[in-house]
PDB file of C-alpha atoms in Angstrom:
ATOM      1  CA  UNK A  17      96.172  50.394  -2.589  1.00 50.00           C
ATOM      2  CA  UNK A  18      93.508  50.242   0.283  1.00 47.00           C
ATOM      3  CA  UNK A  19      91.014  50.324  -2.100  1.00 46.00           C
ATOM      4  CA  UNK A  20      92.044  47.365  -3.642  1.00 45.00           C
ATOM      5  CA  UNK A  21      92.514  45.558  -0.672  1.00 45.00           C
ATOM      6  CA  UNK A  22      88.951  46.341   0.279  1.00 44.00           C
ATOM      7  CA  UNK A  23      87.406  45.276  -2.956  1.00 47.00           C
ATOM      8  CA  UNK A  24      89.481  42.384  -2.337  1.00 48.00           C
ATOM      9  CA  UNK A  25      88.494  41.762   1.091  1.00 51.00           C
ATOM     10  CA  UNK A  26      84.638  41.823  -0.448  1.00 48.00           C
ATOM     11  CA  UNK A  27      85.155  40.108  -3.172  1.00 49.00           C
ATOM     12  CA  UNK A  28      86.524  37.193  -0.689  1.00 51.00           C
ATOM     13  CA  UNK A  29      83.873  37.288   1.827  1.00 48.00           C
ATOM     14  CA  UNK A  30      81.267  37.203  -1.074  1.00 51.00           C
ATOM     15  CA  UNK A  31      83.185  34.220  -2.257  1.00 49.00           C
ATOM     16  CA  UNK A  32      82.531  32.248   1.081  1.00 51.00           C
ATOM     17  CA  UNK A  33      79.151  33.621   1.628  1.00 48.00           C
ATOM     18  CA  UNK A  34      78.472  31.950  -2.078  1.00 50.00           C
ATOM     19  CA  UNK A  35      80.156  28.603  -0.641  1.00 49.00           C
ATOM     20  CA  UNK A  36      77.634  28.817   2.845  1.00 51.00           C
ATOM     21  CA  UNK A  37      74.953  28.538   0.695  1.00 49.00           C
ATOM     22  CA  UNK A  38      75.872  25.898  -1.580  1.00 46.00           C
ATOM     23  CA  UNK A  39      76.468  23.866   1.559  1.00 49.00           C
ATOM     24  CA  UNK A  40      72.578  24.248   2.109  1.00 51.00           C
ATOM     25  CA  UNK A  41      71.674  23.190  -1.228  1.00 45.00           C
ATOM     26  CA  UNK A  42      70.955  19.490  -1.664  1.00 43.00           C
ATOM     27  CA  UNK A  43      74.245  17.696  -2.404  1.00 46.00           C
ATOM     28  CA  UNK A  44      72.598  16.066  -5.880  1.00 44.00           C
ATOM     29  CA  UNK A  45      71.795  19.188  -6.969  1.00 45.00           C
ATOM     30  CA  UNK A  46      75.186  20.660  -7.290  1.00 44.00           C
ATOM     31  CA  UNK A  47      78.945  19.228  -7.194  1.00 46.00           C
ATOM     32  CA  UNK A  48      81.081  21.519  -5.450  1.00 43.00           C
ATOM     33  CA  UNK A  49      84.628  19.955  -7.232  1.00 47.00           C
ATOM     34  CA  UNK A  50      83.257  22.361 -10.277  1.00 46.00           C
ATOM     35  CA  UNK A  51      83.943  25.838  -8.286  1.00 44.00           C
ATOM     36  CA  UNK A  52      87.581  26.520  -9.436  1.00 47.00           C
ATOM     37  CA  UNK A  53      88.408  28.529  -6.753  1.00 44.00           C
ATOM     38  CA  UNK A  54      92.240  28.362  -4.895  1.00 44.00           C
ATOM     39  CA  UNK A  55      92.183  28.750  -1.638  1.00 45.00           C
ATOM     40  CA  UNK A  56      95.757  27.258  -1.035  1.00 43.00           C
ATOM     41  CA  UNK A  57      97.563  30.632  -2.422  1.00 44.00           C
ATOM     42  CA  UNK A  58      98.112  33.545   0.073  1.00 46.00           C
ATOM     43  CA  UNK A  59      95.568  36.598  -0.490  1.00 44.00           C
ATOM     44  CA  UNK A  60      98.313  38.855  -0.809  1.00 45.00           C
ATOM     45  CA  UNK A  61      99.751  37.252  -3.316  1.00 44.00           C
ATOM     46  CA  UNK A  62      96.570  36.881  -5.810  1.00 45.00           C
ATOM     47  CA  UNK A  63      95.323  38.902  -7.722  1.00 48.00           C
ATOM     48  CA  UNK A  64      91.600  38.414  -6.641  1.00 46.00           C
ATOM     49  CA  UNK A  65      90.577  41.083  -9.202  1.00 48.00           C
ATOM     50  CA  UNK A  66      91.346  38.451 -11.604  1.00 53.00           C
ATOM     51  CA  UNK A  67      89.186  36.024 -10.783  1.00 48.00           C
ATOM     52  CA  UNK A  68      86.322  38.337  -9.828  1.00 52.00           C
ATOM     53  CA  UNK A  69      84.553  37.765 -13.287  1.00 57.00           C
ATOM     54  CA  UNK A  70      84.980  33.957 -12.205  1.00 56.00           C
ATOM     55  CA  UNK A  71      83.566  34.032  -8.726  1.00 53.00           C
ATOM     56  CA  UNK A  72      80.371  36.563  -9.817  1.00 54.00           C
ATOM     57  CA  UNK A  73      79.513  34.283 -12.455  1.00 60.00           C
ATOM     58  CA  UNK A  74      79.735  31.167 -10.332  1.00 57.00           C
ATOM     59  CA  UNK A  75      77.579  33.219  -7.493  1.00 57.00           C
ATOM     60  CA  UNK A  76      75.286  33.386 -10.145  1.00 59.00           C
ATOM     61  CA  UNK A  77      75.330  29.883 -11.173  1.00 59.00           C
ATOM     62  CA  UNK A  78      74.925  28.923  -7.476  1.00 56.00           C
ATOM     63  CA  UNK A  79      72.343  31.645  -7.251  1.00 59.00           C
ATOM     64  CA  UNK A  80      70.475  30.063 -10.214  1.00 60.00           C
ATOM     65  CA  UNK A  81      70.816  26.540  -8.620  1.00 57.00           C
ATOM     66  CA  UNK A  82      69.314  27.194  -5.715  1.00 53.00           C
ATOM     67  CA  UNK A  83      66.381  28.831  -6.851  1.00 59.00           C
ATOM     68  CA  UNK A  84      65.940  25.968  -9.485  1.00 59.00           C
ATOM     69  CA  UNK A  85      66.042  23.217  -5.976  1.00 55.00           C
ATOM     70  CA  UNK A  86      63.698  25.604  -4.281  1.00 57.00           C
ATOM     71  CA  UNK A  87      61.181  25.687  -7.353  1.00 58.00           C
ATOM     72  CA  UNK A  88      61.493  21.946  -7.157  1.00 58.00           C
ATOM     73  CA  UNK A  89      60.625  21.837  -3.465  1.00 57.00           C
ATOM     74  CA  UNK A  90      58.199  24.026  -4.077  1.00 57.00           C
ATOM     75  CA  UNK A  91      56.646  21.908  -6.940  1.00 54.00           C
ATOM     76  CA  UNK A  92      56.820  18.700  -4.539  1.00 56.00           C
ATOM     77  CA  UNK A  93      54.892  20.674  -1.616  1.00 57.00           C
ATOM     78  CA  UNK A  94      52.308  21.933  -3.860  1.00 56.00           C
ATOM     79  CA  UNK A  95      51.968  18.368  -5.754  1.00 57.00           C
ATOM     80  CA  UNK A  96      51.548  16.821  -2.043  1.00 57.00           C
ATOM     81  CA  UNK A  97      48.955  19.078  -1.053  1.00 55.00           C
ATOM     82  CA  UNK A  98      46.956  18.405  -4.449  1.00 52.00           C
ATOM     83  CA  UNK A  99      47.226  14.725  -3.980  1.00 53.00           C
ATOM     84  CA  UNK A 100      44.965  14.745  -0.839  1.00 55.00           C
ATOM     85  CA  UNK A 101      42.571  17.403  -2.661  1.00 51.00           C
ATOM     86  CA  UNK A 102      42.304  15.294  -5.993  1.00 51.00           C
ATOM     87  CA  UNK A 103      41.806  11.976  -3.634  1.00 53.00           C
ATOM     88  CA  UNK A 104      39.174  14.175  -1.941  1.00 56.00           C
ATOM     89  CA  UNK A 105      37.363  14.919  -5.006  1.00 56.00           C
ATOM     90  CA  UNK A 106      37.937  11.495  -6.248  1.00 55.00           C
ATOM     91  CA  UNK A 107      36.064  10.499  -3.303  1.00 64.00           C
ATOM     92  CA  UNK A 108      33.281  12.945  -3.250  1.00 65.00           C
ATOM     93  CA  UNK A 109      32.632  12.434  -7.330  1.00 69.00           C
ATOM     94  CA  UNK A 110      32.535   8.588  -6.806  1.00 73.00           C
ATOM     95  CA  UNK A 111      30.187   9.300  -3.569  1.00 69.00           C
ATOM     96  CA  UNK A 112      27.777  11.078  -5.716  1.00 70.00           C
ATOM     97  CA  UNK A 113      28.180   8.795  -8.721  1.00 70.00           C
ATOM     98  CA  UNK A 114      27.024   5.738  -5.422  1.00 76.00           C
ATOM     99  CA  UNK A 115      24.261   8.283  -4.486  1.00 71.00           C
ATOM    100  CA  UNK A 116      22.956   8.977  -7.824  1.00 71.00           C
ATOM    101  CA  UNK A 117      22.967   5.340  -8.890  1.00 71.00           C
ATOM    102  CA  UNK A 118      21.267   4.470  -5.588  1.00 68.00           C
ATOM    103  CA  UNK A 119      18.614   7.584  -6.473  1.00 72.00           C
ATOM    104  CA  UNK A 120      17.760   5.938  -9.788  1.00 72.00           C
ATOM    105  CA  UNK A 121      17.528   2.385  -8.180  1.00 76.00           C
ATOM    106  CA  UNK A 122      14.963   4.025  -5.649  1.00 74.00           C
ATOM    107  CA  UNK A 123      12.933   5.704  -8.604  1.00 74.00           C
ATOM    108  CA  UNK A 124      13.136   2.625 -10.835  1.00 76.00           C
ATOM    109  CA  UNK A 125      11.890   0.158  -7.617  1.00 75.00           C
ATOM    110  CA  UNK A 126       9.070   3.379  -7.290  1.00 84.00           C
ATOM    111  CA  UNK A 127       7.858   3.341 -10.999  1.00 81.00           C
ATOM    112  CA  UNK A 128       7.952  -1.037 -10.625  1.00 85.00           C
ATOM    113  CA  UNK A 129       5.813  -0.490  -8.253  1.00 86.00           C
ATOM    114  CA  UNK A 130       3.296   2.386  -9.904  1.00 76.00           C
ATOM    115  CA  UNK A 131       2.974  -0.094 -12.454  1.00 84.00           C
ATOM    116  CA  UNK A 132       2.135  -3.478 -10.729  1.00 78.00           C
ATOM    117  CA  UNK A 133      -0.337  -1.182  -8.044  1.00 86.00           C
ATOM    118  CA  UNK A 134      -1.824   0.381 -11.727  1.00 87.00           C
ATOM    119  CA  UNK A 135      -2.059  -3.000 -13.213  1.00 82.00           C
ATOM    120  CA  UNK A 136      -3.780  -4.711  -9.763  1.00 84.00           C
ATOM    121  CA  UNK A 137      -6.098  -2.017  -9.671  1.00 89.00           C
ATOM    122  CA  UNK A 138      -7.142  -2.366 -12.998  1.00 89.00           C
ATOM    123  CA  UNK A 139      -7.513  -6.165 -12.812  1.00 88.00           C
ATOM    124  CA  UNK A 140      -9.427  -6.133  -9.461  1.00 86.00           C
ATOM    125  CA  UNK A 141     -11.896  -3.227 -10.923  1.00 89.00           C
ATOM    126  CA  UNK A 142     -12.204  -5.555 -14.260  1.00 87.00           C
ATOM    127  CA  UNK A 143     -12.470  -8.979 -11.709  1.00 85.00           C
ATOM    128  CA  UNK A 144     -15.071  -7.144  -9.554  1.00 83.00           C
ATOM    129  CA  UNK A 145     -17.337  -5.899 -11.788  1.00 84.00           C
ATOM    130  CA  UNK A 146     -17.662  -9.210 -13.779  1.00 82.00           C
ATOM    131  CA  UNK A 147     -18.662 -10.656 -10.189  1.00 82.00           C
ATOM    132  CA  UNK A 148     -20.852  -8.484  -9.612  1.00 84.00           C
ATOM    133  CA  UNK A 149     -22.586  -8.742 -12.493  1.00 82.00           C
ATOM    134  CA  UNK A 150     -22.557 -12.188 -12.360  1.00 84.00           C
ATOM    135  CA  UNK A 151     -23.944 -11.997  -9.115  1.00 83.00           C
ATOM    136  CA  UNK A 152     -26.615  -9.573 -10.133  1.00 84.00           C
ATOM    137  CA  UNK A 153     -27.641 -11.685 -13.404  1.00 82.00           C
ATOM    138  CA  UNK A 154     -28.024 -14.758 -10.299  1.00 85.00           C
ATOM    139  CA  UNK A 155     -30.019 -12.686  -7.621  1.00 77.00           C
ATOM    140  CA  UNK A 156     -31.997 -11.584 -10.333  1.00 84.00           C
ATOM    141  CA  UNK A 157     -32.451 -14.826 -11.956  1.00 77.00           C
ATOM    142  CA  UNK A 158     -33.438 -16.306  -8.209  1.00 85.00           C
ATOM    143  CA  UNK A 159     -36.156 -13.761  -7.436  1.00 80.00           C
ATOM    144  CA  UNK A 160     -37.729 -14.402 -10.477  1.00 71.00           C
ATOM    145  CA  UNK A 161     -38.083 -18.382  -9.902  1.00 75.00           C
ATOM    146  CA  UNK A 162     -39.009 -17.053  -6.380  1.00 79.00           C
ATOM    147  CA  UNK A 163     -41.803 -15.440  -7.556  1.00 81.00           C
ATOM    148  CA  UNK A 164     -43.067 -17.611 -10.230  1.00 69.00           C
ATOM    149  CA  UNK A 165     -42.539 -19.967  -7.815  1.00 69.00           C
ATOM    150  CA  UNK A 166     -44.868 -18.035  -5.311  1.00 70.00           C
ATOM    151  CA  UNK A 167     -47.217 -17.505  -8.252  1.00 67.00           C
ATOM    152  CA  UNK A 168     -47.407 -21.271  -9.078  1.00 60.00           C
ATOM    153  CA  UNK A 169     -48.221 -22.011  -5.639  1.00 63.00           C
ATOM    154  CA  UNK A 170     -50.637 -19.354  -5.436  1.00 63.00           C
ATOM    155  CA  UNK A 171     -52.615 -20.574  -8.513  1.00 66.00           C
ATOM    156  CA  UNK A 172     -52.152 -24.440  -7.000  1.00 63.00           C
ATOM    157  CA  UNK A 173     -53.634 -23.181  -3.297  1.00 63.00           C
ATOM    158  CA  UNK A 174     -56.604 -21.124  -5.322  1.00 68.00           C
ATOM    159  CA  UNK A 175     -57.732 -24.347  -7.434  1.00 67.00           C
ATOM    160  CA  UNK A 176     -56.832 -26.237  -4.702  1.00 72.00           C
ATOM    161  CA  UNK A 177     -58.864 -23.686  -2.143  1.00 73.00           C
ATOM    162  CA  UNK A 178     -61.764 -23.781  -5.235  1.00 80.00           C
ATOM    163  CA  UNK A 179     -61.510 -27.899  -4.621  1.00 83.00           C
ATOM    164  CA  UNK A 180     -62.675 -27.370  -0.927  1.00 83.00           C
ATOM    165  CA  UNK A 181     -64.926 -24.994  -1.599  1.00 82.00           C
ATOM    166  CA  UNK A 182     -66.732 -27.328  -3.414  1.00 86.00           C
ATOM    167  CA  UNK A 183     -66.364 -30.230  -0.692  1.00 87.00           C
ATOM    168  CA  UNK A 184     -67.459 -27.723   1.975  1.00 84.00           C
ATOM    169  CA  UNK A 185     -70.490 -27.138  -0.204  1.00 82.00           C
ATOM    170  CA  UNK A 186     -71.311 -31.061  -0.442  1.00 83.00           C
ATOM    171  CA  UNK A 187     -70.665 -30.953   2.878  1.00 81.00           C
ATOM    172  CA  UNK A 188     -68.707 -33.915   2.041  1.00 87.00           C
ATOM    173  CA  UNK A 189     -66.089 -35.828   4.990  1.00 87.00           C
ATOM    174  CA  UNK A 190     -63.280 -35.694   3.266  1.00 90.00           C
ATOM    175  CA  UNK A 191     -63.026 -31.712   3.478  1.00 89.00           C
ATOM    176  CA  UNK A 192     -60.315 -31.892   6.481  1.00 90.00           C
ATOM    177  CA  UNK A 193     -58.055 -34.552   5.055  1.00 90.00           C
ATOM    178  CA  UNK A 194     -57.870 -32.372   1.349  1.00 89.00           C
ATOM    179  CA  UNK A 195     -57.366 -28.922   3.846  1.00 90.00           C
ATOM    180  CA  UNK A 196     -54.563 -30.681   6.378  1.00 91.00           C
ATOM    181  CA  UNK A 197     -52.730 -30.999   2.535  1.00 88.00           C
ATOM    182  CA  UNK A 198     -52.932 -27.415   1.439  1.00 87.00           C
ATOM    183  CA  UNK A 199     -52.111 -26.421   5.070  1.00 89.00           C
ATOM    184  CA  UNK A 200     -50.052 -28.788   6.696  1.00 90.00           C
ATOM    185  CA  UNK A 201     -49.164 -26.944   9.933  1.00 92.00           C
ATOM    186  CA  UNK A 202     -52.521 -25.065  10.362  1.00 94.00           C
ATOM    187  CA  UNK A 203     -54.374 -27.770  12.723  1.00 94.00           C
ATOM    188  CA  UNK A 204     -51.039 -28.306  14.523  1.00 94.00           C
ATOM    189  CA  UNK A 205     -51.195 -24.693  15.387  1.00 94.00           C
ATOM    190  CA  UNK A 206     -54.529 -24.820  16.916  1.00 94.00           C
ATOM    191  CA  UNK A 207     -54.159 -27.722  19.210  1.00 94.00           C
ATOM    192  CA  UNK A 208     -50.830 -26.055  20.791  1.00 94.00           C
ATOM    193  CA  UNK A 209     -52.937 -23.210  21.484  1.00 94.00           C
ATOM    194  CA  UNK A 210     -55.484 -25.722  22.759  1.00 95.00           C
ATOM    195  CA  UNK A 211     -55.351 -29.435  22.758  1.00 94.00           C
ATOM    196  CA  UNK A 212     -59.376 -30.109  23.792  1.00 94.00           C
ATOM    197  CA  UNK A 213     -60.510 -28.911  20.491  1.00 94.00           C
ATOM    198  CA  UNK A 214     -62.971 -31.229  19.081  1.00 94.00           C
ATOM    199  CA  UNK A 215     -62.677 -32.219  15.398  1.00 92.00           C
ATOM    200  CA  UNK A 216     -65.858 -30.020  14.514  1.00 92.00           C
ATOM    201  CA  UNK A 217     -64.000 -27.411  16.100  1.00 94.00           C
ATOM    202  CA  UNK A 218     -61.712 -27.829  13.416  1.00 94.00           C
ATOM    203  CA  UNK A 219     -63.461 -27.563  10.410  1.00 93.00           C
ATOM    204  CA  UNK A 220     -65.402 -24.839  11.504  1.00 94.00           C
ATOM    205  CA  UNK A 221     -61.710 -23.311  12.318  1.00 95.00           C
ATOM    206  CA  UNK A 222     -60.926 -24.829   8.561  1.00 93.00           C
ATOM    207  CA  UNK A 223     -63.930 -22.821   7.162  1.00 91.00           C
ATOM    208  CA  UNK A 224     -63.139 -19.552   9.169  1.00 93.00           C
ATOM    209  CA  UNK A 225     -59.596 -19.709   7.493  1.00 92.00           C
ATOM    210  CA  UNK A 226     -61.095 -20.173   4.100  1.00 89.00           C
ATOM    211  CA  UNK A 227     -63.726 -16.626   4.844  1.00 89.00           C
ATOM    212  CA  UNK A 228     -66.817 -18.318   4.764  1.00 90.00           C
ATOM    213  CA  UNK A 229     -69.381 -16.160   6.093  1.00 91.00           C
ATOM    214  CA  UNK A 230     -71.498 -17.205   8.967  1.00 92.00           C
ATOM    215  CA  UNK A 231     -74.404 -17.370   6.378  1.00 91.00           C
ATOM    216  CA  UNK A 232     -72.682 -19.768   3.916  1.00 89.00           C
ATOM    217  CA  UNK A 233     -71.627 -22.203   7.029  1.00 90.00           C
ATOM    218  CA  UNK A 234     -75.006 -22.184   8.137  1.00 91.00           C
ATOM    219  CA  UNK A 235     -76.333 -22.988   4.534  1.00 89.00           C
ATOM    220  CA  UNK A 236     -73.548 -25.753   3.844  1.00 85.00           C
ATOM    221  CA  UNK A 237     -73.662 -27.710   7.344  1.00 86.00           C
ATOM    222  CA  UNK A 238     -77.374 -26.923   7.625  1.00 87.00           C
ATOM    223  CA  UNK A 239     -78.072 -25.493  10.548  1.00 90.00           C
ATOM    224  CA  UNK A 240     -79.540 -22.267  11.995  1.00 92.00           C
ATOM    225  CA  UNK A 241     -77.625 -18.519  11.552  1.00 91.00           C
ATOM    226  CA  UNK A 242     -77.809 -18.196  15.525  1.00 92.00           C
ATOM    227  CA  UNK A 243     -76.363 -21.232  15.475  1.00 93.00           C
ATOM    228  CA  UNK A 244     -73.146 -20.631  13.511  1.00 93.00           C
ATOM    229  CA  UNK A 245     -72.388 -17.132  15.953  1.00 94.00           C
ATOM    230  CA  UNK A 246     -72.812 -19.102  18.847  1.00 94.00           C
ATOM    231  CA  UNK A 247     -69.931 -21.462  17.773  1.00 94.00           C
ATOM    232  CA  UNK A 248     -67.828 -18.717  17.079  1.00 94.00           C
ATOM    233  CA  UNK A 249     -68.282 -17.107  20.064  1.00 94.00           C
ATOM    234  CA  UNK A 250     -66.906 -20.597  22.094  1.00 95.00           C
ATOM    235  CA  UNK A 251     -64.112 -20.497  19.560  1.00 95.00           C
ATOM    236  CA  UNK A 252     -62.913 -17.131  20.683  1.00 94.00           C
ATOM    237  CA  UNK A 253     -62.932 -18.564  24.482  1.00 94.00           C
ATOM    238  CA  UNK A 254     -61.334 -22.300  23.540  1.00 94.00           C
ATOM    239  CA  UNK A 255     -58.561 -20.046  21.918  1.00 94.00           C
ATOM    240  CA  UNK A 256     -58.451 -16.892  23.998  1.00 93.00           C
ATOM    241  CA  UNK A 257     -59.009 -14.921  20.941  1.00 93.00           C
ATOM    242  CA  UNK A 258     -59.942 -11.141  22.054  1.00 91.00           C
ATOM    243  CA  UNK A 259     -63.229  -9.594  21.319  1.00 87.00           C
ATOM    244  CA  UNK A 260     -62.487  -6.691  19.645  1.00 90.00           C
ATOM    245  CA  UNK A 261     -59.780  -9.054  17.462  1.00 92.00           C
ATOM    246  CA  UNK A 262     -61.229  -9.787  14.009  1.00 93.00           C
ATOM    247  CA  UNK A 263     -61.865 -13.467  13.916  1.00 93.00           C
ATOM    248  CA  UNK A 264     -60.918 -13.733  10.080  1.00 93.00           C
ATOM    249  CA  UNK A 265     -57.702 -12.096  10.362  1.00 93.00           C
ATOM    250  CA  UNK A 266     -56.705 -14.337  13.433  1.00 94.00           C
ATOM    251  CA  UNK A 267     -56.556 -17.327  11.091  1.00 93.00           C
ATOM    252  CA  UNK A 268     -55.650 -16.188   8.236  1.00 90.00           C
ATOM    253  CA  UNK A 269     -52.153 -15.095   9.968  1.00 91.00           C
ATOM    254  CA  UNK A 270     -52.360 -18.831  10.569  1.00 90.00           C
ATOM    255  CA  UNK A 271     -50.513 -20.942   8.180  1.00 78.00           C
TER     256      UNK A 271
END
C-alpha cells in the first residue's frame, strides 16, 4: 500500500511539474483546455495508476511542444543574426561591384587618353616635319637667289669696274661720277674721316680702291713715279692711316 501511494505521490508531482512548464511555453503554442486531467476528485479516492499512461503521454506531448517552440526561437535568433550578415555582404558585394565599375571608368578615361596623346604625337611629328621641310626647301631656295644674286652683282661691279678702268685710262672727267654709282657710300666714308679732302684726293682714293699701282697712276694722269708716292704718303696723314697698314687693304675694306 505505501508503495502505491508513493508512485502515486510521483506520478502527481510529475503531473504538476509537466503543468509548470507548459505555463512557460508561449500560450499560441499550446491550449491547456486539451490536458484531461481532474484535479477536482480527492487523491485518495483515484486511482492515479489509471491515468498514468495518460499523464506520461501528455508529458511527452508537452515535452515535444516545447522543444518544437524552442527550435522555433531558435530558428528566429539565428535568422536575425543572418539578416545583418547577408545585409553586410549585400553591402560589401555592391561596394566592390561601385569600386570595380569606378576601376574600369579610371582605365577606360586612361586608354582615352593613350590614344588622343598617341594620335597628337603622331600628328605634331607628321605637322613638324612637313614644316620643316618646307622651311628647308625656302632657306635653301633663299641662299641660292642670295648668291646668284651676289654673283650678278659681282659680274655687274667687274664690267662695271672694267668701264672705269677704261675712263681712268682716258683719263677722262667723268671717272668719279661713274665710281660714286658703283660705290655709293665710299666718298661719304672718306670725308667723315676727313672733310678737307680735295676732289683729286678723291680719285686718287678712287684709283687706290680699284689697285692701281703707283706705276699705272703715274702713266694714266701723266705725271712722274715720285710723284704718285708722294701723294700717297699725304693720304696716309689726311686720313691717319698707319705706316705699317697696307694702303690697298685700307680701302678696299671701304665700301
Amino acid at each position: 500500500m505505501d508503495s502505491i501511494c508513493f508512485r502515486s505521490s510521483l506520478l502527481f508531482v510529475l503531473f504538476f511539474v509537466s503543468l509548470e512548464t507548459v505555463c512557460s511555453i508561449k500560450k499560441s503554442a499550446y491550449n491547456f483546455d486539451n490536458v484531461n486531467v481532474s484535479g477536482s476528485m480527492p487523491l485518495q479516492d483515484v486511482d492515479i495508476l489509471n491515468y498514468s499512461p495518460e499523464i506520461f503521454q501528455n508529458i511527452a506531448d508537452i515535452s515535444a511542444i516545447k522543444n518544437n517552440c524552442n527550435d522555433q526561437d531558435a530558428h528566429k535568433e539565428s535568422r536575425t543574426e543572418e539578416i545583418p550578415k547577408n545585409k553586410n555582404g549585400v553591402n560589401l558585394i555592391s561596394k566592390e561591384k561601385i569600386l570595380s565599375k569606378k576601376s574600369g571608368n579610371v582605365d577606360k578615361f586612361i586608354n582615352i587618353i593613350y590614344v588622343f596623346g598617341s594620335f597628337l604625337t603622331a600628328v605634331l611629328t607628321v605637322l613638324s616635319s612637313f614644316f620643316y621641310k618646307n622651311y628647308m626647301k625656302v632657306h635653301t631656295k633663299i641662299n641660292y637667289l642670295n648668291i646668284e644674286k651676289e654673283v650678278f652683282e659681282n659680274r655687274v661691279k667687274s664690267v662695271a669696274v672694267d668701264d672705269l678702268i677704261q675712263l681712268v685710262k682716258a683719263n677722262d672727267p667723268s671717272f668719279l661720277t661713274r665710281f660714286e654709282s658703283i660705290y655709293p657710300s665710299f666718298v661719304d666714308k672718306l670725308l667723315i674721316m676727313n672733310p678737307n679732302l680735295s676732289n683729286g684726293d678723291i680719285v686718287f682714293c678712287a684709283m687706290l680702291k680699284l689697285n692701281f699701282s703707283s706705276k699705272e697712276i703715274a702713266s694714266f694722269t701723266f705725271v712722274q713715279h715720285k710723284s704718285i708716292q708722294q701723294k700717297k704718303y699725304r693720304i696716309r696723314k689726311k686720313l691717319q692711316i698707319l705706316s705699317d697698314q697696307d694702303l690697298y687693304l685700307f680701302f678696299k675694306k671701304i665700301e
